[in-house]
Amino acid sequence: MEDCLFCKIANKEIDSDIVFESDNVLIFKDKSPKAPVHLLAIPKEHIKSVLKISKLDGSIVKELMEAIGKMALEFELNKEGFRIVTNTGRGAGQSVNHLHFHILGKRKFNWPPG
Ligand code: 5GP
Ligand code: ZN
């Protein structure tokens, strides 16, 4: 995907503050954090959203989720709780059309979300 911001981050064409990397998964700090800890977890392979997740190898989805759990522990989000968010579609606030999971922690989260 030529013009995809997160593909460029995955390919290291654009710098990011990477906290986890494997062959298939990248986790980096959000450049405009909405919580004291705000990470973004992506598959390196371009897919647009959860609606296209069947295009991904199932083992990549597992790897992505395991990496999210690993980072939650590494950033010590497990004690107070944390939130994983995937905005999907414009109405829900998705601004980058490459599947990503926000990992937010170290503050209080309201329910239901806004
Ligand atoms: P969305 O709005 O699609 O749910 O989430 C996109 C996220 O990407 C936003 O939280 C935004 O701050 C973050 N973001 C946008 N551009 C960049 C960038 O160039 N680098 C990093 N690290 N994060 C970005
Ligand atoms: Zn992409």
Tab-separated table of N, CA and C and ligand atoms in Angstrom:
chain	number	residue	atom	x	y	z
A	1	MET	N	0.845	-1.221	0.000
A	1	MET	CA	0.000	0.000	0.000
A	1	MET	C	0.869	1.255	0.000
A	2	GLU	N	0.916	1.938	-1.127
A	2	GLU	CA	1.862	3.038	-1.293
A	2	GLU	C	1.671	4.190	-0.321
A	3	ASP	N	0.417	4.596	-0.138
A	3	ASP	CA	0.198	5.814	0.627
A	3	ASP	C	-0.301	5.574	2.041
A	4	CYS	N	-0.004	4.399	2.567
A	4	CYS	CA	-0.495	4.081	3.904
A	4	CYS	C	0.551	4.445	4.955
A	5	LEU	N	0.151	5.324	5.869
A	5	LEU	CA	1.055	5.808	6.916
A	5	LEU	C	1.630	4.655	7.740
A	6	PHE	N	0.775	3.713	8.147
A	6	PHE	CA	1.272	2.649	9.030
A	6	PHE	C	2.104	1.618	8.261
A	7	CYS	N	1.872	1.440	6.957
A	7	CYS	CA	2.788	0.617	6.153
A	7	CYS	C	4.158	1.277	6.135
A	8	LYS	N	4.178	2.605	6.003
A	8	LYS	CA	5.463	3.328	5.982
A	8	LYS	C	6.167	3.213	7.326
A	9	ILE	N	5.408	3.250	8.416
A	9	ILE	CA	6.000	3.064	9.749
A	9	ILE	C	6.532	1.634	9.863
A	10	ALA	N	5.748	0.655	9.383
A	10	ALA	CA	6.176	-0.758	9.447
A	10	ALA	C	7.444	-0.990	8.617
A	11	ASN	N	7.550	-0.269	7.483
A	11	ASN	CA	8.734	-0.407	6.606
A	11	ASN	C	9.900	0.474	7.021
A	12	LYS	N	9.706	1.250	8.115
A	12	LYS	CA	10.739	2.175	8.639
A	12	LYS	C	11.020	3.331	7.669
A	13	GLU	N	10.077	3.609	6.772
A	13	GLU	CA	10.215	4.808	5.925
A	13	GLU	C	9.887	6.045	6.742
A	14	ILE	N	9.060	5.863	7.788
A	14	ILE	CA	8.735	6.942	8.728
A	14	ILE	C	9.150	6.460	10.111
A	15	ASP	N	9.843	7.341	10.853
A	15	ASP	CA	10.313	6.984	12.193
A	15	ASP	C	9.166	6.861	13.176
A	16	SER	N	9.321	5.951	14.108
A	16	SER	CA	8.374	5.858	15.221
A	16	SER	C	9.131	5.314	16.416
A	17	ASP	N	8.523	5.453	17.576
A	17	ASP	CA	9.135	4.971	18.811
A	17	ASP	C	8.639	3.542	19.035
A	18	ILE	N	9.418	2.581	18.548
A	18	ILE	CA	8.990	1.179	18.549
A	18	ILE	C	9.266	0.541	19.916
A	19	VAL	N	8.238	-0.162	20.445
A	19	VAL	CA	8.425	-0.834	21.736
A	19	VAL	C	8.420	-2.356	21.583
A	20	PHE	N	7.910	-2.850	20.455
A	20	PHE	CA	7.896	-4.298	20.197
A	20	PHE	C	7.941	-4.523	18.695
A	21	GLU	N	8.753	-5.504	18.292
A	21	GLU	CA	8.775	-5.852	16.867
A	21	GLU	C	9.016	-7.337	16.694
A	22	SER	N	8.246	-7.941	15.793
A	22	SER	CA	8.516	-9.326	15.369
A	22	SER	C	8.378	-9.333	13.849
A	23	ASP	N	8.479	-10.493	13.227
A	23	ASP	CA	8.371	-10.550	11.760
A	23	ASP	C	7.052	-9.979	11.261
A	24	ASN	N	5.988	-10.173	12.027
A	24	ASN	CA	4.639	-9.844	11.549
A	24	ASN	C	3.951	-8.691	12.263
A	25	VAL	N	4.521	-8.274	13.385
A	25	VAL	CA	3.816	-7.322	14.268
A	25	VAL	C	4.740	-6.180	14.669
A	26	LEU	N	4.149	-4.977	14.772
A	26	LEU	CA	4.898	-3.825	15.283
A	26	LEU	C	4.028	-3.111	16.328
A	27	ILE	N	4.649	-2.716	17.428
A	27	ILE	CA	3.949	-1.886	18.420
A	27	ILE	C	4.817	-0.663	18.678
A	28	PHE	N	4.188	0.515	18.551
A	28	PHE	CA	4.940	1.771	18.688
A	28	PHE	C	4.087	2.776	19.452
A	29	LYS	N	4.742	3.840	19.935
A	29	LYS	CA	4.033	4.852	20.718
A	29	LYS	C	3.223	5.757	19.799
A	30	ASP	N	2.002	6.070	20.219
A	30	ASP	CA	1.180	7.011	19.460
A	30	ASP	C	1.806	8.404	19.559
A	31	LYS	N	1.865	9.112	18.445
A	31	LYS	CA	2.543	10.425	18.451
A	31	LYS	C	1.692	11.504	19.126
A	32	SER	N	0.423	11.222	19.321
A	32	SER	CA	-0.454	12.178	19.984
A	32	SER	C	-1.214	11.451	21.101
A	33	PRO	N	-0.492	11.128	22.209
A	33	PRO	CA	-1.051	10.221	23.220
A	33	PRO	C	-2.300	10.756	23.916
A	34	LYS	N	-3.264	9.859	24.098
A	34	LYS	CA	-4.517	10.196	24.783
A	34	LYS	C	-4.560	9.627	26.200
A	35	ALA	N	-3.441	9.094	26.637
A	35	ALA	CA	-3.292	8.559	27.995
A	35	ALA	C	-1.792	8.518	28.281
A	36	PRO	N	-1.394	8.429	29.569
A	36	PRO	CA	0.047	8.386	29.875
A	36	PRO	C	0.776	7.263	29.126
A	37	VAL	N	0.103	6.116	28.955
A	37	VAL	CA	0.632	5.083	28.041
A	37	VAL	C	-0.348	4.969	26.888
A	38	HIS	N	0.134	5.174	25.665
A	38	HIS	CA	-0.712	5.049	24.470
A	38	HIS	C	0.135	4.443	23.357
A	39	LEU	N	-0.114	3.155	23.126
A	39	LEU	CA	0.635	2.423	22.106
A	39	LEU	C	-0.301	2.044	20.976
A	40	LEU	N	0.284	1.785	19.808
A	40	LEU	CA	-0.484	1.307	18.653
A	40	LEU	C	0.117	-0.019	18.206
A	41	ALA	N	-0.734	-1.038	18.104
A	41	ALA	CA	-0.287	-2.371	17.679
A	41	ALA	C	-0.845	-2.647	16.294
A	42	ILE	N	0.052	-2.988	15.366
A	42	ILE	CA	-0.382	-3.235	13.976
A	42	ILE	C	0.216	-4.543	13.440
A	43	PRO	N	-0.522	-5.182	12.508
A	43	PRO	CA	0.155	-6.210	11.713
A	43	PRO	C	0.997	-5.467	10.683
A	44	LYS	N	2.185	-5.987	10.348
A	44	LYS	CA	3.009	-5.309	9.335
A	44	LYS	C	2.336	-5.363	7.966
A	45	GLU	N	1.594	-6.449	7.749
A	45	GLU	CA	0.872	-6.603	6.476
A	45	GLU	C	-0.302	-5.621	6.436
A	46	HIS	N	-0.495	-5.001	5.278
A	46	HIS	CA	-1.576	-4.022	5.175
A	46	HIS	C	-2.941	-4.698	5.084
A	47	ILE	N	-3.771	-4.438	6.086
A	47	ILE	CA	-5.204	-4.694	5.908
A	47	ILE	C	-5.931	-3.506	6.494
A	48	LYS	N	-7.094	-3.230	5.937
A	48	LYS	CA	-7.758	-1.955	6.193
A	48	LYS	C	-8.379	-1.867	7.589
A	49	SER	N	-9.006	-2.933	8.040
A	49	SER	CA	-9.705	-2.884	9.323
A	49	SER	C	-10.040	-4.298	9.775
A	50	VAL	N	-10.685	-4.425	10.923
A	50	VAL	CA	-11.119	-5.757	11.394
A	50	VAL	C	-12.061	-6.426	10.403
A	51	LEU	N	-12.705	-5.627	9.559
A	51	LEU	CA	-13.635	-6.200	8.577
A	51	LEU	C	-12.896	-7.042	7.537
A	52	LYS	N	-11.586	-6.854	7.447
A	52	LYS	CA	-10.772	-7.584	6.459
A	52	LYS	C	-9.816	-8.566	7.131
A	53	ILE	N	-10.078	-8.861	8.390
A	53	ILE	CA	-9.101	-9.643	9.157
A	53	ILE	C	-8.918	-11.052	8.600
A	54	SER	N	-9.911	-11.545	7.871
A	54	SER	CA	-9.788	-12.900	7.305
A	54	SER	C	-8.665	-12.973	6.275
A	55	LYS	N	-8.216	-11.819	5.771
A	55	LYS	CA	-7.076	-11.805	4.835
A	55	LYS	C	-5.763	-12.126	5.551
A	56	LEU	N	-5.759	-11.974	6.889
A	56	LEU	CA	-4.534	-12.247	7.652
A	56	LEU	C	-4.473	-13.714	8.033
A	57	ASP	N	-3.263	-14.245	8.050
A	57	ASP	CA	-3.023	-15.577	8.586
A	57	ASP	C	-3.479	-15.578	10.063
A	58	GLY	N	-4.195	-16.610	10.472
A	58	GLY	CA	-4.681	-16.687	11.855
A	58	GLY	C	-3.560	-16.588	12.867
A	59	SER	N	-2.388	-17.107	12.516
A	59	SER	CA	-1.277	-17.064	13.474
A	59	SER	C	-0.787	-15.626	13.677
A	60	ILE	N	-0.993	-14.762	12.671
A	60	ILE	CA	-0.595	-13.345	12.831
A	60	ILE	C	-1.538	-12.650	13.818
A	61	VAL	N	-2.820	-12.984	13.730
A	61	VAL	CA	-3.796	-12.391	14.656
A	61	VAL	C	-3.437	-12.810	16.087
A	62	LYS	N	-3.086	-14.078	16.257
A	62	LYS	CA	-2.696	-14.575	17.589
A	62	LYS	C	-1.431	-13.855	18.064
A	63	GLU	N	-0.476	-13.721	17.162
A	63	GLU	CA	0.797	-13.058	17.503
A	63	GLU	C	0.550	-11.601	17.925
A	64	LEU	N	-0.348	-10.946	17.205
A	64	LEU	CA	-0.689	-9.545	17.500
A	64	LEU	C	-1.302	-9.440	18.899
A	65	MET	N	-2.256	-10.312	19.198
A	65	MET	CA	-2.930	-10.270	20.501
A	65	MET	C	-1.967	-10.632	21.633
A	66	GLU	N	-1.110	-11.606	21.384
A	66	GLU	CA	-0.130	-11.988	22.413
A	66	GLU	C	0.845	-10.846	22.683
A	67	ALA	N	1.241	-10.149	21.612
A	67	ALA	CA	2.180	-9.025	21.766
A	67	ALA	C	1.519	-7.893	22.560
A	68	ILE	N	0.226	-7.679	22.320
A	68	ILE	CA	-0.507	-6.650	23.083
A	68	ILE	C	-0.485	-7.007	24.572
A	69	GLY	N	-0.754	-8.266	24.897
A	69	GLY	CA	-0.731	-8.707	26.297
A	69	GLY	C	0.658	-8.558	26.915
A	70	LYS	N	1.657	-8.907	26.124
A	70	LYS	CA	3.049	-8.806	26.609
A	70	LYS	C	3.412	-7.353	26.938
A	71	MET	N	3.007	-6.430	26.052
A	71	MET	CA	3.322	-5.012	26.277
A	71	MET	C	2.530	-4.460	27.463
A	72	ALA	N	1.288	-4.922	27.626
A	72	ALA	CA	0.487	-4.482	28.776
A	72	ALA	C	1.200	-4.847	30.078
A	73	LEU	N	1.798	-6.029	30.107
A	73	LEU	CA	2.553	-6.443	31.302
A	73	LEU	C	3.843	-5.637	31.429
A	74	GLU	N	4.530	-5.464	30.300
A	74	GLU	CA	5.800	-4.738	30.342
A	74	GLU	C	5.618	-3.290	30.810
A	75	PHE	N	4.505	-2.675	30.403
A	75	PHE	CA	4.231	-1.290	30.818
A	75	PHE	C	3.448	-1.244	32.138
A	76	GLU	N	3.284	-2.415	32.769
A	76	GLU	CA	2.620	-2.547	34.081
A	76	GLU	C	1.213	-1.965	34.081
A	77	LEU	N	0.458	-2.313	33.039
A	77	LEU	CA	-0.924	-1.827	32.933
A	77	LEU	C	-1.899	-2.805	33.598
A	78	ASN	N	-1.403	-3.971	33.989
A	78	ASN	CA	-2.293	-5.026	34.468
A	78	ASN	C	-2.902	-4.725	35.834
A	79	LYS	N	-2.210	-3.966	36.673
A	79	LYS	CA	-2.719	-3.748	38.040
A	79	LYS	C	-3.945	-2.851	38.036
A	80	GLU	N	-3.852	-1.706	37.355
A	80	GLU	CA	-4.951	-0.728	37.363
A	80	GLU	C	-5.950	-0.974	36.242
A	81	GLY	N	-5.585	-1.778	35.289
A	81	GLY	CA	-6.462	-2.016	34.136
A	81	GLY	C	-6.060	-1.146	32.960
A	82	PHE	N	-6.448	-1.570	31.794
A	82	PHE	CA	-6.090	-0.837	30.578
A	82	PHE	C	-7.178	-1.060	29.545
A	83	ARG	N	-7.082	-0.333	28.461
A	83	ARG	CA	-8.113	-0.445	27.430
A	83	ARG	C	-7.469	-0.689	26.057
A	84	ILE	N	-8.098	-1.593	25.301
A	84	ILE	CA	-7.696	-1.848	23.911
A	84	ILE	C	-8.843	-1.355	23.047
A	85	VAL	N	-8.529	-0.482	22.089
A	85	VAL	CA	-9.576	0.148	21.270
A	85	VAL	C	-9.231	-0.013	19.792
A	86	THR	N	-10.238	-0.366	19.000
A	86	THR	CA	-10.056	-0.398	17.544
A	86	THR	C	-11.185	0.397	16.906
A	87	ASN	N	-10.898	1.635	16.583
A	87	ASN	CA	-11.893	2.443	15.877
A	87	ASN	C	-12.031	1.891	14.459
A	88	THR	N	-13.263	1.689	14.040
A	88	THR	CA	-13.481	1.097	12.708
A	88	THR	C	-14.485	1.937	11.933
A	89	GLY	N	-13.987	2.547	10.875
A	89	GLY	CA	-14.843	3.403	10.055
A	89	GLY	C	-14.812	4.843	10.542
A	90	ARG	N	-15.177	5.747	9.647
A	90	ARG	CA	-15.055	7.175	9.944
A	90	ARG	C	-15.925	7.610	11.128
A	91	GLY	N	-17.137	7.042	11.201
A	91	GLY	CA	-18.068	7.411	12.279
A	91	GLY	C	-17.534	7.065	13.656
A	92	ALA	N	-16.643	6.084	13.718
A	92	ALA	CA	-16.059	5.677	15.003
A	92	ALA	C	-14.691	6.317	15.224
A	93	GLY	N	-14.252	7.139	14.269
A	93	GLY	CA	-12.999	7.876	14.453
A	93	GLY	C	-11.767	7.228	13.859
A	94	GLN	N	-11.942	6.220	12.984
A	94	GLN	CA	-10.749	5.637	12.351
A	94	GLN	C	-10.176	6.638	11.356
A	95	SER	N	-8.919	7.056	11.594
A	95	SER	CA	-8.313	8.044	10.692
A	95	SER	C	-7.205	7.438	9.843
A	96	VAL	N	-6.708	6.256	10.230
A	96	VAL	CA	-5.683	5.567	9.433
A	96	VAL	C	-6.263	4.216	9.019
A	97	ASN	N	-6.321	3.999	7.711
A	97	ASN	CA	-6.961	2.779	7.200
A	97	ASN	C	-5.985	1.611	7.095
A	98	HIS	N	-5.366	1.308	8.218
A	98	HIS	CA	-4.505	0.123	8.374
A	98	HIS	C	-4.838	-0.381	9.777
A	99	LEU	N	-5.313	-1.606	9.870
A	99	LEU	CA	-5.762	-2.155	11.156
A	99	LEU	C	-4.800	-1.804	12.294
A	100	HIS	N	-5.338	-1.244	13.353
A	100	HIS	CA	-4.496	-0.948	14.519
A	100	HIS	C	-5.318	-1.016	15.791
A	101	PHE	N	-4.640	-1.452	16.837
A	101	PHE	CA	-5.245	-1.527	18.167
A	101	PHE	C	-4.550	-0.498	19.053
A	102	HIS	N	-5.349	0.429	19.594
A	102	HIS	CA	-4.812	1.354	20.590
A	102	HIS	C	-4.705	0.600	21.914
A	103	ILE	N	-3.587	0.753	22.600
A	103	ILE	CA	-3.429	0.212	23.955
A	103	ILE	C	-3.249	1.427	24.858
A	104	LEU	N	-4.229	1.638	25.739
A	104	LEU	CA	-4.249	2.844	26.564
A	104	LEU	C	-4.183	2.457	28.037
A	105	GLY	N	-3.347	3.169	28.791
A	105	GLY	CA	-3.247	2.831	30.203
A	105	GLY	C	-2.727	3.970	31.044
A	106	LYS	N	-2.768	3.724	32.368
A	106	LYS	CA	-2.250	4.647	33.390
A	106	LYS	C	-3.133	5.876	33.583
A	107	ARG	N	-4.412	5.708	33.316
A	107	ARG	CA	-5.387	6.711	33.747
A	107	ARG	C	-6.727	6.013	33.922
A	108	LYS	N	-7.715	6.744	34.442
A	108	LYS	CA	-9.054	6.179	34.628
A	108	LYS	C	-9.795	6.212	33.294
A	109	PHE	N	-10.549	5.153	32.992
A	109	PHE	CA	-11.337	5.101	31.755
A	109	PHE	C	-12.816	5.016	32.090
A	110	ASN	N	-13.600	5.811	31.407
A	110	ASN	CA	-15.046	5.799	31.645
A	110	ASN	C	-15.720	4.698	30.845
A	111	TRP	N	-16.864	4.274	31.339
A	111	TRP	CA	-17.695	3.317	30.607
A	111	TRP	C	-19.146	3.757	30.724
A	112	PRO	N	-19.930	3.838	29.655
A	112	PRO	CA	-19.514	3.539	28.293
A	112	PRO	C	-18.564	4.589	27.739
A	113	PRO	N	-17.751	4.231	26.744
A	113	PRO	CA	-16.829	5.194	26.152
A	113	PRO	C	-17.600	6.247	25.352
A	114	GLY	N	-16.977	7.380	25.133
A	114	GLY	CA	-17.655	8.475	24.421
A	114	GLY	C	-17.700	8.243	22.926
B	1	5GP	P1	-7.341	6.223	14.616
B	1	5GP	O1	-7.738	7.675	14.662
B	1	5GP	O2	-7.313	5.702	13.198
B	1	5GP	O3	-8.130	5.327	15.539
B	1	5GP	O4	-5.860	6.152	15.181
B	1	5GP	C1	-4.772	6.641	14.482
B	1	5GP	C2	-3.726	7.027	15.507
B	1	5GP	O5	-2.506	7.213	14.835
B	1	5GP	C3	-4.027	8.349	16.235
B	1	5GP	O6	-4.130	8.101	17.641
B	1	5GP	C4	-2.839	9.243	15.883
B	1	5GP	O7	-2.408	10.031	16.969
B	1	5GP	C5	-1.783	8.238	15.487
B	1	5GP	N1	-0.840	8.733	14.494
B	1	5GP	C6	-1.127	9.455	13.362
B	1	5GP	N2	-0.006	9.706	12.680
B	1	5GP	C7	1.023	9.135	13.386
B	1	5GP	C8	2.439	9.069	13.166
B	1	5GP	O8	2.987	9.576	12.185
B	1	5GP	N3	3.166	8.428	14.105
B	1	5GP	C9	2.598	7.849	15.223
B	1	5GP	N4	3.415	7.238	16.075
B	1	5GP	N5	1.271	7.892	15.447
B	1	5GP	C10	0.493	8.519	14.537
B	2	ZN	ZN	-0.966	-0.107	5.522
